CSV table of C-alpha atoms in Angstrom, one decimal:
chain,number,residue,atom,x,y,z
A,233,UNK,CA,0.0,0.0,0.0
A,234,UNK,CA,1.4,3.4,-0.9
A,235,UNK,CA,2.2,6.0,1.7
A,236,UNK,CA,-0.6,8.3,0.4
A,237,UNK,CA,-3.2,5.5,0.4
A,238,UNK,CA,-2.3,4.7,4.0
A,239,UNK,CA,-2.5,8.3,5.1
A,240,UNK,CA,-6.1,8.5,3.8
A,241,UNK,CA,-7.1,5.5,5.8
A,242,UNK,CA,-5.8,6.6,9.2
A,243,UNK,CA,-7.8,9.5,10.9
A,244,UNK,CA,-5.5,12.5,11.8
A,245,UNK,CA,-4.5,12.5,15.4
A,246,UNK,CA,-5.3,15.7,17.3
A,247,UNK,CA,-4.3,16.7,20.9
A,248,UNK,CA,-7.1,17.4,23.4
A,249,UNK,CA,-6.9,21.2,23.0
A,250,UNK,CA,-7.5,20.9,19.3
A,251,UNK,CA,-10.5,18.7,19.9
A,252,UNK,CA,-11.9,21.3,22.4
A,253,UNK,CA,-11.4,24.0,19.8
A,254,UNK,CA,-13.3,22.0,17.2
A,255,UNK,CA,-16.1,21.3,19.8
A,256,UNK,CA,-16.4,25.0,20.6
A,257,UNK,CA,-16.7,25.9,16.9
A,258,UNK,CA,-19.2,23.1,16.3
A,259,UNK,CA,-21.2,24.1,19.4
A,260,UNK,CA,-21.6,27.6,17.9
A,261,UNK,CA,-23.1,26.3,14.7
A,262,UNK,CA,-25.2,23.8,16.6
A,263,UNK,CA,-26.7,26.6,18.6
A,264,UNK,CA,-27.5,28.6,15.4
A,265,UNK,CA,-29.4,25.7,13.9
A,266,UNK,CA,-31.1,24.9,17.2
A,267,UNK,CA,-32.3,28.5,17.6
A,268,UNK,CA,-33.7,28.8,14.1
A,269,UNK,CA,-35.6,25.5,14.1
A,270,UNK,CA,-37.0,25.8,17.7
A,271,UNK,CA,-38.7,29.1,17.0
A,272,UNK,CA,-40.4,27.7,13.9
A,273,UNK,CA,-42.3,25.1,15.9
A,274,UNK,CA,-43.1,27.6,18.7
A,275,UNK,CA,-44.6,30.3,16.5
A,276,UNK,CA,-48.3,29.1,16.8
A,277,UNK,CA,-48.1,29.3,20.6
A,278,UNK,CA,-46.5,32.7,20.5
A,279,UNK,CA,-49.0,34.0,18.0
A,280,UNK,CA,-51.9,32.8,20.2
A,281,UNK,CA,-50.6,34.2,23.5
A,282,UNK,CA,-49.5,37.6,22.2
A,283,UNK,CA,-52.4,38.1,19.8
A,284,UNK,CA,-50.2,38.4,16.7
A,285,UNK,CA,-51.5,38.2,13.1
A,286,UNK,CA,-50.0,35.6,10.8
A,287,UNK,CA,-48.3,38.3,8.8
A,288,UNK,CA,-46.6,39.6,12.0
A,289,UNK,CA,-45.8,36.2,13.4
A,290,UNK,CA,-43.8,35.0,10.4
A,291,UNK,CA,-41.2,37.7,11.2
A,292,UNK,CA,-40.3,35.8,14.4
A,293,UNK,CA,-38.4,33.5,12.0
A,294,UNK,CA,-37.9,36.1,9.2
A,295,UNK,CA,-36.3,38.8,11.4
A,296,UNK,CA,-33.5,36.3,12.4
A,297,UNK,CA,-32.9,35.2,8.8
A,298,UNK,CA,-33.0,38.8,7.6
A,299,UNK,CA,-30.3,40.0,10.0
A,300,UNK,CA,-28.2,36.8,9.7
A,301,UNK,CA,-28.1,36.8,5.9
A,302,UNK,CA,-27.5,40.5,5.6
A,303,UNK,CA,-24.7,41.0,8.2
A,304,UNK,CA,-22.7,37.8,7.6
A,305,UNK,CA,-20.2,39.4,5.3
A,306,UNK,CA,-19.6,42.2,7.8
A,307,UNK,CA,-19.3,39.7,10.6
A,308,UNK,CA,-16.8,37.6,8.7
A,309,UNK,CA,-14.6,40.6,7.9
A,310,UNK,CA,-14.7,41.9,11.4
A,311,UNK,CA,-13.5,38.5,12.6
A,312,UNK,CA,-10.4,38.9,10.3
A,313,UNK,CA,-9.8,42.5,11.3
A,314,UNK,CA,-10.4,42.5,15.1
A,315,UNK,CA,-9.7,38.9,16.1
A,316,UNK,CA,-11.7,35.8,15.7
A,317,UNK,CA,-11.8,34.8,19.4
A,318,UNK,CA,-12.6,38.3,20.4
A,319,UNK,CA,-15.5,38.7,17.9
A,320,UNK,CA,-16.8,35.2,18.9
A,321,UNK,CA,-16.8,36.0,22.6
A,322,UNK,CA,-18.5,39.4,22.3
A,323,UNK,CA,-21.1,38.3,19.8
A,324,UNK,CA,-22.0,35.1,21.8
A,325,UNK,CA,-22.4,37.2,24.9
A,326,UNK,CA,-24.8,39.5,23.0
A,327,UNK,CA,-26.6,36.4,21.8
A,328,UNK,CA,-27.1,35.2,25.4
A,329,UNK,CA,-28.3,38.6,26.7
A,330,UNK,CA,-30.8,39.1,23.8
A,331,UNK,CA,-32.1,35.5,24.4
A,332,UNK,CA,-32.9,36.5,28.0
A,333,UNK,CA,-34.7,39.7,26.8
A,334,UNK,CA,-36.7,37.7,24.3
A,335,UNK,CA,-37.8,35.2,27.0
A,336,UNK,CA,-39.0,38.2,29.2
A,337,UNK,CA,-40.7,40.1,26.3
A,338,UNK,CA,-44.5,40.6,26.4
A,339,UNK,CA,-44.7,42.9,23.4
A,340,UNK,CA,-44.7,41.4,19.9
A,341,UNK,CA,-42.5,44.2,18.5
A,342,UNK,CA,-39.9,43.8,21.2
A,343,UNK,CA,-39.9,40.0,20.6
A,344,UNK,CA,-39.3,40.5,16.9
A,345,UNK,CA,-36.6,43.0,17.6
A,346,UNK,CA,-34.9,40.5,19.9
A,347,UNK,CA,-35.0,37.9,17.1
A,348,UNK,CA,-33.4,40.4,14.7
A,349,UNK,CA,-30.6,41.1,17.3
A,350,UNK,CA,-30.1,37.4,17.8
A,351,UNK,CA,-29.7,37.0,14.0
A,352,UNK,CA,-27.2,39.9,14.0
A,353,UNK,CA,-25.2,38.3,16.8
A,354,UNK,CA,-25.2,34.9,15.0
A,355,UNK,CA,-23.9,36.7,11.8
A,356,UNK,CA,-20.7,37.4,13.8
A,357,UNK,CA,-20.5,34.1,15.6
A,358,UNK,CA,-20.9,31.8,12.6
A,359,UNK,CA,-18.1,33.1,10.4
A,360,UNK,CA,-15.9,33.6,13.4
A,361,UNK,CA,-16.3,30.0,14.4
A,362,UNK,CA,-15.9,28.7,10.8
A,363,UNK,CA,-12.7,30.8,10.2
A,364,UNK,CA,-11.3,29.6,13.6
A,365,UNK,CA,-11.8,26.1,12.3
A,366,UNK,CA,-10.1,26.8,8.9
A,367,UNK,CA,-7.1,28.5,10.5
A,368,UNK,CA,-6.8,25.8,13.2
A,369,UNK,CA,-6.9,22.8,10.7
A,370,UNK,CA,-4.6,22.9,7.7
A,371,UNK,CA,-5.9,22.0,4.2
A,372,UNK,CA,-6.1,18.3,3.5
A,373,UNK,CA,-7.1,15.4,5.8
A,374,UNK,CA,-7.2,17.5,9.0
A,375,UNK,CA,-9.6,20.1,7.6
A,376,UNK,CA,-11.7,17.6,5.7
A,377,UNK,CA,-12.3,15.6,8.9
A,378,UNK,CA,-12.9,18.7,11.0
A,379,UNK,CA,-15.5,20.0,8.5
A,380,UNK,CA,-17.3,16.6,8.5
A,381,UNK,CA,-17.7,16.8,12.3
A,382,UNK,CA,-18.6,20.5,12.2
A,383,UNK,CA,-21.5,19.8,9.8
A,384,UNK,CA,-22.7,16.9,11.9
A,385,UNK,CA,-23.3,19.5,14.7
A,386,UNK,CA,-24.9,21.9,12.2
A,387,UNK,CA,-27.4,19.3,10.9
A,388,UNK,CA,-28.0,17.9,14.4
A,389,UNK,CA,-28.8,21.4,15.7
A,390,UNK,CA,-31.5,22.0,13.1
A,391,UNK,CA,-33.1,18.5,13.2
A,392,UNK,CA,-33.1,18.2,17.0
A,393,UNK,CA,-34.4,21.8,17.2
A,394,UNK,CA,-37.7,20.7,15.6
A,395,UNK,CA,-38.2,18.0,18.2
A,396,UNK,CA,-36.9,20.0,21.2
A,397,UNK,CA,-38.8,23.1,20.2
A,398,UNK,CA,-42.0,21.0,19.9
A,399,UNK,CA,-41.6,19.6,23.4
A,400,UNK,CA,-40.6,22.9,25.0
A,401,UNK,CA,-43.5,24.7,23.3
A,402,UNK,CA,-46.0,22.3,24.8
A,403,UNK,CA,-44.8,23.5,28.2
A,404,UNK,CA,-44.1,27.2,27.5
A,405,UNK,CA,-42.9,28.9,24.4
A,406,UNK,CA,-40.5,31.0,26.5
A,407,UNK,CA,-38.5,27.9,27.2
A,408,UNK,CA,-37.3,28.0,23.6
A,409,UNK,CA,-35.7,31.4,24.4
A,410,UNK,CA,-34.3,30.2,27.7
A,411,UNK,CA,-32.6,27.0,26.5
A,412,UNK,CA,-29.9,28.8,24.3
A,413,UNK,CA,-28.8,30.9,27.2
A,414,UNK,CA,-26.8,28.3,29.2
A,415,UNK,CA,-25.3,26.9,26.0
A,416,UNK,CA,-24.2,30.4,24.9
A,417,UNK,CA,-22.7,31.1,28.3
A,418,UNK,CA,-20.8,27.8,28.3
A,419,UNK,CA,-19.4,28.5,24.9
A,420,UNK,CA,-18.2,32.0,26.0
A,421,UNK,CA,-16.3,30.6,29.0
A,422,UNK,CA,-14.9,27.7,26.9
A,423,UNK,CA,-13.7,30.1,24.2
A,424,UNK,CA,-12.0,32.4,26.7
A,425,UNK,CA,-10.4,29.4,28.5
A,426,UNK,CA,-9.3,27.2,25.6
A,427,UNK,CA,-9.1,29.1,22.3
A,428,UNK,CA,-5.7,30.7,21.7
A,429,UNK,CA,-5.5,34.5,22.0
A,430,UNK,CA,-5.9,36.5,18.9
A,431,UNK,CA,-2.4,37.5,17.5
A,432,UNK,CA,-1.4,41.1,18.1
A,433,UNK,CA,-1.9,43.5,15.2
A,434,UNK,CA,1.1,45.5,14.0
A,435,UNK,CA,-1.1,48.5,13.3
A,436,UNK,CA,-4.6,49.7,14.3
A,437,UNK,CA,-7.2,48.3,12.0
A,438,UNK,CA,-10.0,50.5,10.7
A,439,UNK,CA,-13.3,49.3,9.4
A,440,UNK,CA,-14.3,50.5,5.9
A,441,UNK,CA,-17.3,52.5,7.1
A,442,UNK,CA,-18.6,53.5,3.7
A,443,UNK,CA,-18.4,49.9,2.5
A,444,UNK,CA,-20.0,48.6,5.7
A,445,UNK,CA,-22.9,51.0,5.4
A,446,UNK,CA,-23.7,50.4,1.7
A,447,UNK,CA,-23.2,46.6,2.0
A,448,UNK,CA,-25.4,46.3,5.1
A,449,UNK,CA,-28.1,48.6,3.6
A,450,UNK,CA,-28.0,46.8,0.3
A,451,UNK,CA,-28.1,43.3,1.8
A,452,UNK,CA,-30.8,44.1,4.3
A,453,UNK,CA,-33.0,45.7,1.7
A,454,UNK,CA,-32.4,42.8,-0.8
A,455,UNK,CA,-33.2,40.0,1.7
A,456,UNK,CA,-36.2,41.9,3.0
A,457,UNK,CA,-37.6,42.6,-0.5
A,458,UNK,CA,-37.1,39.0,-1.7
A,459,UNK,CA,-38.5,37.5,1.6
A,460,UNK,CA,-41.7,39.7,1.4
A,461,UNK,CA,-42.1,39.5,-2.4
A,462,UNK,CA,-44.7,36.7,-2.2
A,463,UNK,CA,-47.0,38.9,-0.1
A,464,UNK,CA,-46.3,42.2,-1.8
A,465,UNK,CA,-46.2,40.7,-5.4
A,466,UNK,CA,-43.2,40.4,-7.6
A,467,UNK,CA,-44.4,43.1,-9.9
A,468,UNK,CA,-45.4,45.5,-7.1
A,469,UNK,CA,-43.9,48.9,-6.7
A,470,UNK,CA,-42.5,47.9,-3.3
A,471,UNK,CA,-40.7,44.9,-4.7
A,472,UNK,CA,-39.3,46.4,-7.8
A,473,UNK,CA,-38.3,49.6,-6.0
A,474,UNK,CA,-36.7,47.6,-3.2
A,475,UNK,CA,-34.6,45.6,-5.7
A,476,UNK,CA,-33.6,48.7,-7.6
A,477,UNK,CA,-32.5,50.6,-4.5
A,478,UNK,CA,-30.7,47.4,-3.2
A,479,UNK,CA,-28.9,47.1,-6.5
A,480,UNK,CA,-27.8,50.7,-6.3
A,481,UNK,CA,-26.5,50.3,-2.8
A,482,UNK,CA,-24.5,47.2,-3.7
A,483,UNK,CA,-23.2,48.9,-6.8
A,484,UNK,CA,-22.0,51.8,-4.7
A,485,UNK,CA,-20.4,49.2,-2.3
A,486,UNK,CA,-18.5,47.7,-5.3
A,487,UNK,CA,-17.3,51.2,-6.3
A,488,UNK,CA,-16.1,52.0,-2.8
A,489,UNK,CA,-14.3,48.7,-2.5
A,490,UNK,CA,-12.3,49.4,-5.7
A,491,UNK,CA,-11.0,52.7,-4.3
A,492,UNK,CA,-10.7,52.4,-0.6
A,493,UNK,CA,-7.2,51.5,0.9
A,494,UNK,CA,-8.4,48.7,3.2
A,495,UNK,CA,-11.6,47.3,1.6
A,496,UNK,CA,-14.2,45.5,3.7
A,497,UNK,CA,-14.4,42.9,0.9
A,498,UNK,CA,-11.4,42.5,-1.4
A,499,UNK,CA,-13.1,42.0,-4.7
A,500,UNK,CA,-10.1,40.2,-6.0
A,501,UNK,CA,-11.0,37.2,-3.8
A,502,UNK,CA,-13.5,36.3,-6.4
A,503,UNK,CA,-10.7,35.5,-8.8
A,504,UNK,CA,-10.5,32.3,-6.8
A,505,UNK,CA,-12.8,30.2,-9.2
A,506,UNK,CA,-13.3,27.5,-6.6
A,507,UNK,CA,-14.6,30.1,-4.0
A,508,UNK,CA,-16.8,31.9,-6.6
A,509,UNK,CA,-18.3,28.7,-7.8
A,510,UNK,CA,-18.8,27.4,-4.3
A,511,UNK,CA,-20.8,30.6,-3.4
A,512,UNK,CA,-23.1,30.2,-6.5
A,513,UNK,CA,-23.6,26.5,-5.6
A,514,UNK,CA,-24.2,27.2,-2.0
A,515,UNK,CA,-26.9,29.7,-2.9
A,516,UNK,CA,-28.7,27.4,-5.3
A,517,UNK,CA,-28.3,24.4,-3.0
A,518,UNK,CA,-29.8,26.1,0.0
A,519,UNK,CA,-32.6,27.7,-2.1
A,520,UNK,CA,-33.7,24.2,-3.1
A,521,UNK,CA,-33.3,22.9,0.4
A,522,UNK,CA,-35.4,25.6,2.0
A,523,UNK,CA,-38.0,25.1,-0.7
A,524,UNK,CA,-38.0,21.3,-0.1
A,525,UNK,CA,-38.7,21.8,3.7
A,526,UNK,CA,-41.3,24.5,3.0
A,527,UNK,CA,-43.2,22.3,0.5
A,528,UNK,CA,-43.0,19.3,2.8
A,529,UNK,CA,-44.3,21.4,5.7
A,530,UNK,CA,-47.3,22.6,3.7
A,531,UNK,CA,-48.1,19.2,2.4
A,532,UNK,CA,-47.9,17.4,5.8
A,533,UNK,CA,-49.2,20.1,8.1
A,534,UNK,CA,-51.6,22.2,6.0
A,535,UNK,CA,-53.0,19.5,3.7
A,536,UNK,CA,-52.8,16.4,5.9
A,537,UNK,CA,-53.0,18.0,9.4
A,538,UNK,CA,-49.8,16.5,10.8
A,539,UNK,CA,-48.1,18.0,13.8
A,540,UNK,CA,-44.6,19.7,13.5
A,541,UNK,CA,-43.0,16.8,15.6
A,542,UNK,CA,-44.5,14.3,13.1
A,543,UNK,CA,-42.8,16.2,10.2
A,544,UNK,CA,-39.6,16.2,12.3
A,545,UNK,CA,-39.7,12.4,12.3
A,546,UNK,CA,-40.0,12.3,8.5
A,547,UNK,CA,-36.8,14.4,8.3
A,548,UNK,CA,-35.1,12.3,11.0
A,549,UNK,CA,-33.5,9.9,8.4
A,550,UNK,CA,-32.0,13.0,6.8
A,551,UNK,CA,-30.4,14.0,10.1
A,552,UNK,CA,-29.2,10.4,10.7
A,553,UNK,CA,-27.5,10.3,7.3
A,554,UNK,CA,-25.5,13.5,8.3
A,555,UNK,CA,-24.7,12.0,11.7
A,556,UNK,CA,-23.5,8.7,10.2
A,557,UNK,CA,-21.6,10.1,7.2
A,558,UNK,CA,-20.2,13.3,8.9
A,559,UNK,CA,-17.5,11.7,11.0
A,560,UNK,CA,-16.3,9.6,8.0
A,561,UNK,CA,-16.4,12.5,5.5
A,562,UNK,CA,-12.9,13.6,6.1
A,563,UNK,CA,-11.6,10.1,5.0
A,564,UNK,CA,-14.0,10.2,2.0
A,565,UNK,CA,-12.8,13.6,0.9
A,566,UNK,CA,-9.1,12.6,1.3
A,567,UNK,CA,-9.6,9.3,-0.5
A,568,UNK,CA,-11.8,10.3,-3.4
A,569,UNK,CA,-11.2,14.0,-3.6
A,570,UNK,CA,-13.4,17.0,-2.9
A,571,UNK,CA,-14.8,17.1,-6.5
A,572,UNK,CA,-16.1,13.6,-6.6
A,573,UNK,CA,-17.7,13.7,-3.2
A,574,UNK,CA,-19.3,17.1,-4.0
A,575,UNK,CA,-20.7,15.9,-7.3
A,576,UNK,CA,-22.1,12.7,-5.7
A,577,UNK,CA,-23.8,14.8,-3.0
A,578,UNK,CA,-25.3,17.3,-5.4
A,579,UNK,CA,-26.6,14.5,-7.7
A,580,UNK,CA,-28.5,13.0,-4.8
A,581,UNK,CA,-30.8,16.0,-4.5
A,582,UNK,CA,-32.3,15.4,-8.0
A,583,UNK,CA,-34.0,12.1,-7.2
A,584,UNK,CA,-34.9,13.4,-3.7
A,585,UNK,CA,-36.9,16.3,-5.2
A,586,UNK,CA,-38.2,14.3,-8.1
A,587,UNK,CA,-39.9,11.9,-5.7
A,588,UNK,CA,-42.1,14.9,-4.5
A,589,UNK,CA,-43.8,14.9,-7.9
A,590,UNK,CA,-45.5,11.7,-6.7
A,591,UNK,CA,-47.2,13.4,-3.7
A,592,UNK,CA,-50.9,12.4,-3.6
A,593,UNK,CA,-53.9,13.2,-1.3
A,594,UNK,CA,-52.5,10.8,1.4
A,595,UNK,CA,-48.8,10.8,2.5
A,596,UNK,CA,-46.9,7.8,1.0
A,597,UNK,CA,-44.4,7.3,3.8
A,598,UNK,CA,-42.5,4.2,2.5
A,599,UNK,CA,-42.0,4.9,-1.2
A,600,UNK,CA,-42.0,8.7,-1.3
A,601,UNK,CA,-41.4,10.6,2.0
A,602,UNK,CA,-38.7,8.4,3.6
A,603,UNK,CA,-36.7,7.7,0.4
A,604,UNK,CA,-36.8,11.4,-0.3
A,605,UNK,CA,-35.6,12.2,3.2
A,606,UNK,CA,-32.7,9.7,3.0
A,607,UNK,CA,-31.6,11.0,-0.4
A,608,UNK,CA,-31.8,14.6,0.8
A,609,UNK,CA,-29.8,13.8,3.9
A,610,UNK,CA,-27.2,12.0,1.8
A,611,UNK,CA,-26.9,15.0,-0.5
A,612,UNK,CA,-26.6,17.4,2.4
A,613,UNK,CA,-24.0,15.2,4.3
A,614,UNK,CA,-21.7,15.0,1.2
A,615,UNK,CA,-22.1,18.4,-0.4
A,616,UNK,CA,-22.2,21.0,2.4
A,617,UNK,CA,-18.8,20.0,3.9
A,618,UNK,CA,-17.3,19.5,0.5
A,619,UNK,CA,-18.5,23.0,-0.6
A,620,UNK,CA,-17.0,24.6,2.5
A,621,UNK,CA,-13.7,22.8,1.9
A,622,UNK,CA,-13.7,23.8,-1.8
A,623,UNK,CA,-14.6,27.4,-1.0
A,624,UNK,CA,-11.9,28.0,1.7
A,625,UNK,CA,-9.1,26.1,-0.1
A,626,UNK,CA,-6.3,28.4,-1.3
A,627,UNK,CA,-7.6,31.4,0.7
A,628,UNK,CA,-5.0,33.2,2.9
A,629,UNK,CA,-5.5,32.9,6.6
A,630,UNK,CA,-6.1,36.7,6.9
A,631,UNK,CA,-9.2,36.3,4.6
A,632,UNK,CA,-10.6,33.1,6.0
A,633,UNK,CA,-13.3,35.1,7.9
A,634,UNK,CA,-14.3,36.8,4.7
A,635,UNK,CA,-14.5,33.5,2.8
A,636,UNK,CA,-16.6,32.0,5.6
A,637,UNK,CA,-18.8,35.0,5.6
A,638,UNK,CA,-19.3,34.9,1.9
A,639,UNK,CA,-20.2,31.2,1.9
A,640,UNK,CA,-22.6,31.5,4.8
A,641,UNK,CA,-24.1,34.7,3.3
A,642,UNK,CA,-24.7,32.8,0.0
A,643,UNK,CA,-26.4,30.0,1.9
A,644,UNK,CA,-28.8,32.4,3.7
A,645,UNK,CA,-29.5,34.7,0.8
A,646,UNK,CA,-30.0,31.7,-1.5
A,647,UNK,CA,-32.4,30.1,1.1
A,648,UNK,CA,-34.5,33.3,1.3
A,649,UNK,CA,-34.5,33.8,-2.4
A,650,UNK,CA,-35.4,30.1,-3.1
A,651,UNK,CA,-38.2,30.2,-0.6
A,652,UNK,CA,-39.6,33.3,-2.2
A,653,UNK,CA,-39.5,31.8,-5.7
A,654,UNK,CA,-41.1,28.6,-4.5
A,655,UNK,CA,-43.8,30.5,-2.7
A,656,UNK,CA,-44.6,32.5,-5.9
A,657,UNK,CA,-44.6,29.3,-8.0
A,658,UNK,CA,-47.3,27.5,-6.0
A,659,UNK,CA,-50.9,28.5,-6.3
A,660,UNK,CA,-52.7,29.3,-3.1
A,661,UNK,CA,-54.9,26.6,-1.7
A,662,UNK,CA,-54.7,23.3,0.3
A,663,UNK,CA,-54.7,20.7,-2.5
A,664,UNK,CA,-51.9,18.5,-3.5
A,665,UNK,CA,-52.2,19.8,-7.1
A,666,UNK,CA,-50.7,23.1,-6.1
A,667,UNK,CA,-47.3,21.5,-5.4
A,668,UNK,CA,-45.8,20.4,-8.8
A,669,UNK,CA,-44.7,23.9,-9.9
A,670,UNK,CA,-42.8,24.4,-6.6
A,671,UNK,CA,-41.2,20.9,-7.0
A,672,UNK,CA,-40.1,21.8,-10.5
A,673,UNK,CA,-38.5,25.0,-9.1
A,674,UNK,CA,-36.4,23.1,-6.5
A,675,UNK,CA,-35.5,20.5,-9.2
A,676,UNK,CA,-34.2,23.3,-11.4
A,677,UNK,CA,-32.1,24.6,-8.4
A,678,UNK,CA,-30.7,21.1,-7.9
A,679,UNK,CA,-29.8,20.7,-11.6
A,680,UNK,CA,-28.2,24.1,-11.8
A,681,UNK,CA,-26.1,23.5,-8.7
A,682,UNK,CA,-24.7,20.3,-10.3
A,683,UNK,CA,-24.2,21.9,-13.6
A,684,UNK,CA,-22.2,24.8,-12.0
A,685,UNK,CA,-19.8,22.4,-10.4
A,686,UNK,CA,-19.5,20.2,-13.6
A,687,UNK,CA,-18.8,23.3,-15.7
A,688,UNK,CA,-16.1,24.5,-13.4
A,689,UNK,CA,-14.3,21.2,-13.4
A,690,UNK,CA,-14.5,20.9,-17.2
A,691,UNK,CA,-12.7,24.1,-17.8
């Protein structure tokens, strides 16, 4: 057996402190997934107790996603400029405090504001954690294995959040705001105790204020406009005007970044074709994934009257696929290469979504729902980690936070955009016949994601 072949079979050995650093980074992303999914299940109870309309209640989830998706790039760059551990500790502290304020809130507006602030805090913690991971583990088997474990935590947070949120909401919806507090506090103390201090800066770093303002304004307006387009109408003055102003702000951001001495986003980073393609793929992948979950929720809950925890059990095989494959993914990436693993994962989404074309008046658990869940989990388990590895390879350490922010921002903006397009594609109603147009949309996303990667590798 060759030396290379043997090295791909033996998992990298890490000291205890390295494992702790990985667990801290993974705990951050687990908490993000947990918080997003728990609130989704608790919304009906919150709406009833606080007398919120459906249009207002949907912002309990939407405000978090709006802030998270819009501020990620800024959060990632701040991690590079001001220190990854420092940004992680401060933002996670804010996350814990705002969770407490949300648990105590009795006014719907304050509750939604708390969700927005939590999303903003998460926009700093997520890229800080991911860039800590990429700078801790060098490219190759070490980083491959670390990303596999990292994404097990991410998927586990989301899938377990549906179950945990359902159980807590039956007791009191405020418990879904309380649970993240001790986890966040534990992560703060662990980060201070075990993560290495940020290296000293040779000169005082200054934030590109003009770039930050135009980027934040453009991203906030874009994500908000796309998220609310289904209600306002894609051809409405509000939607078209919002997209035009968002485009103008982002154009201004690009002009500022070309002239400022220390840009917030060095536009030259997009010359890295692997990073650029990974961002496009991430947006398309998550757009299809969010659409898949949305269609499944409508079908099972609105059409067939299932409870959220029952839907969670349908998605359980997907979570199990991630948990089973994740720890072994590093060896798979090292043995077969990032490209092969990524293409295999992306290909699995196509039959997963195609199965939804067979949805009928009654749920077909054994030949439609569970196979689709398994295939979807397989695709997620293989492709997300591979995309992260591909998108951060060849990026300098001082720009790992930026690369992480770009990838996470693409995921969130893609998810919001995909959800809006799927919502616009399906006709209003509660009949199975309304779903095929939405399924064709997510199928198109899956095909385009695969084509983007195939095209890059063919050049």
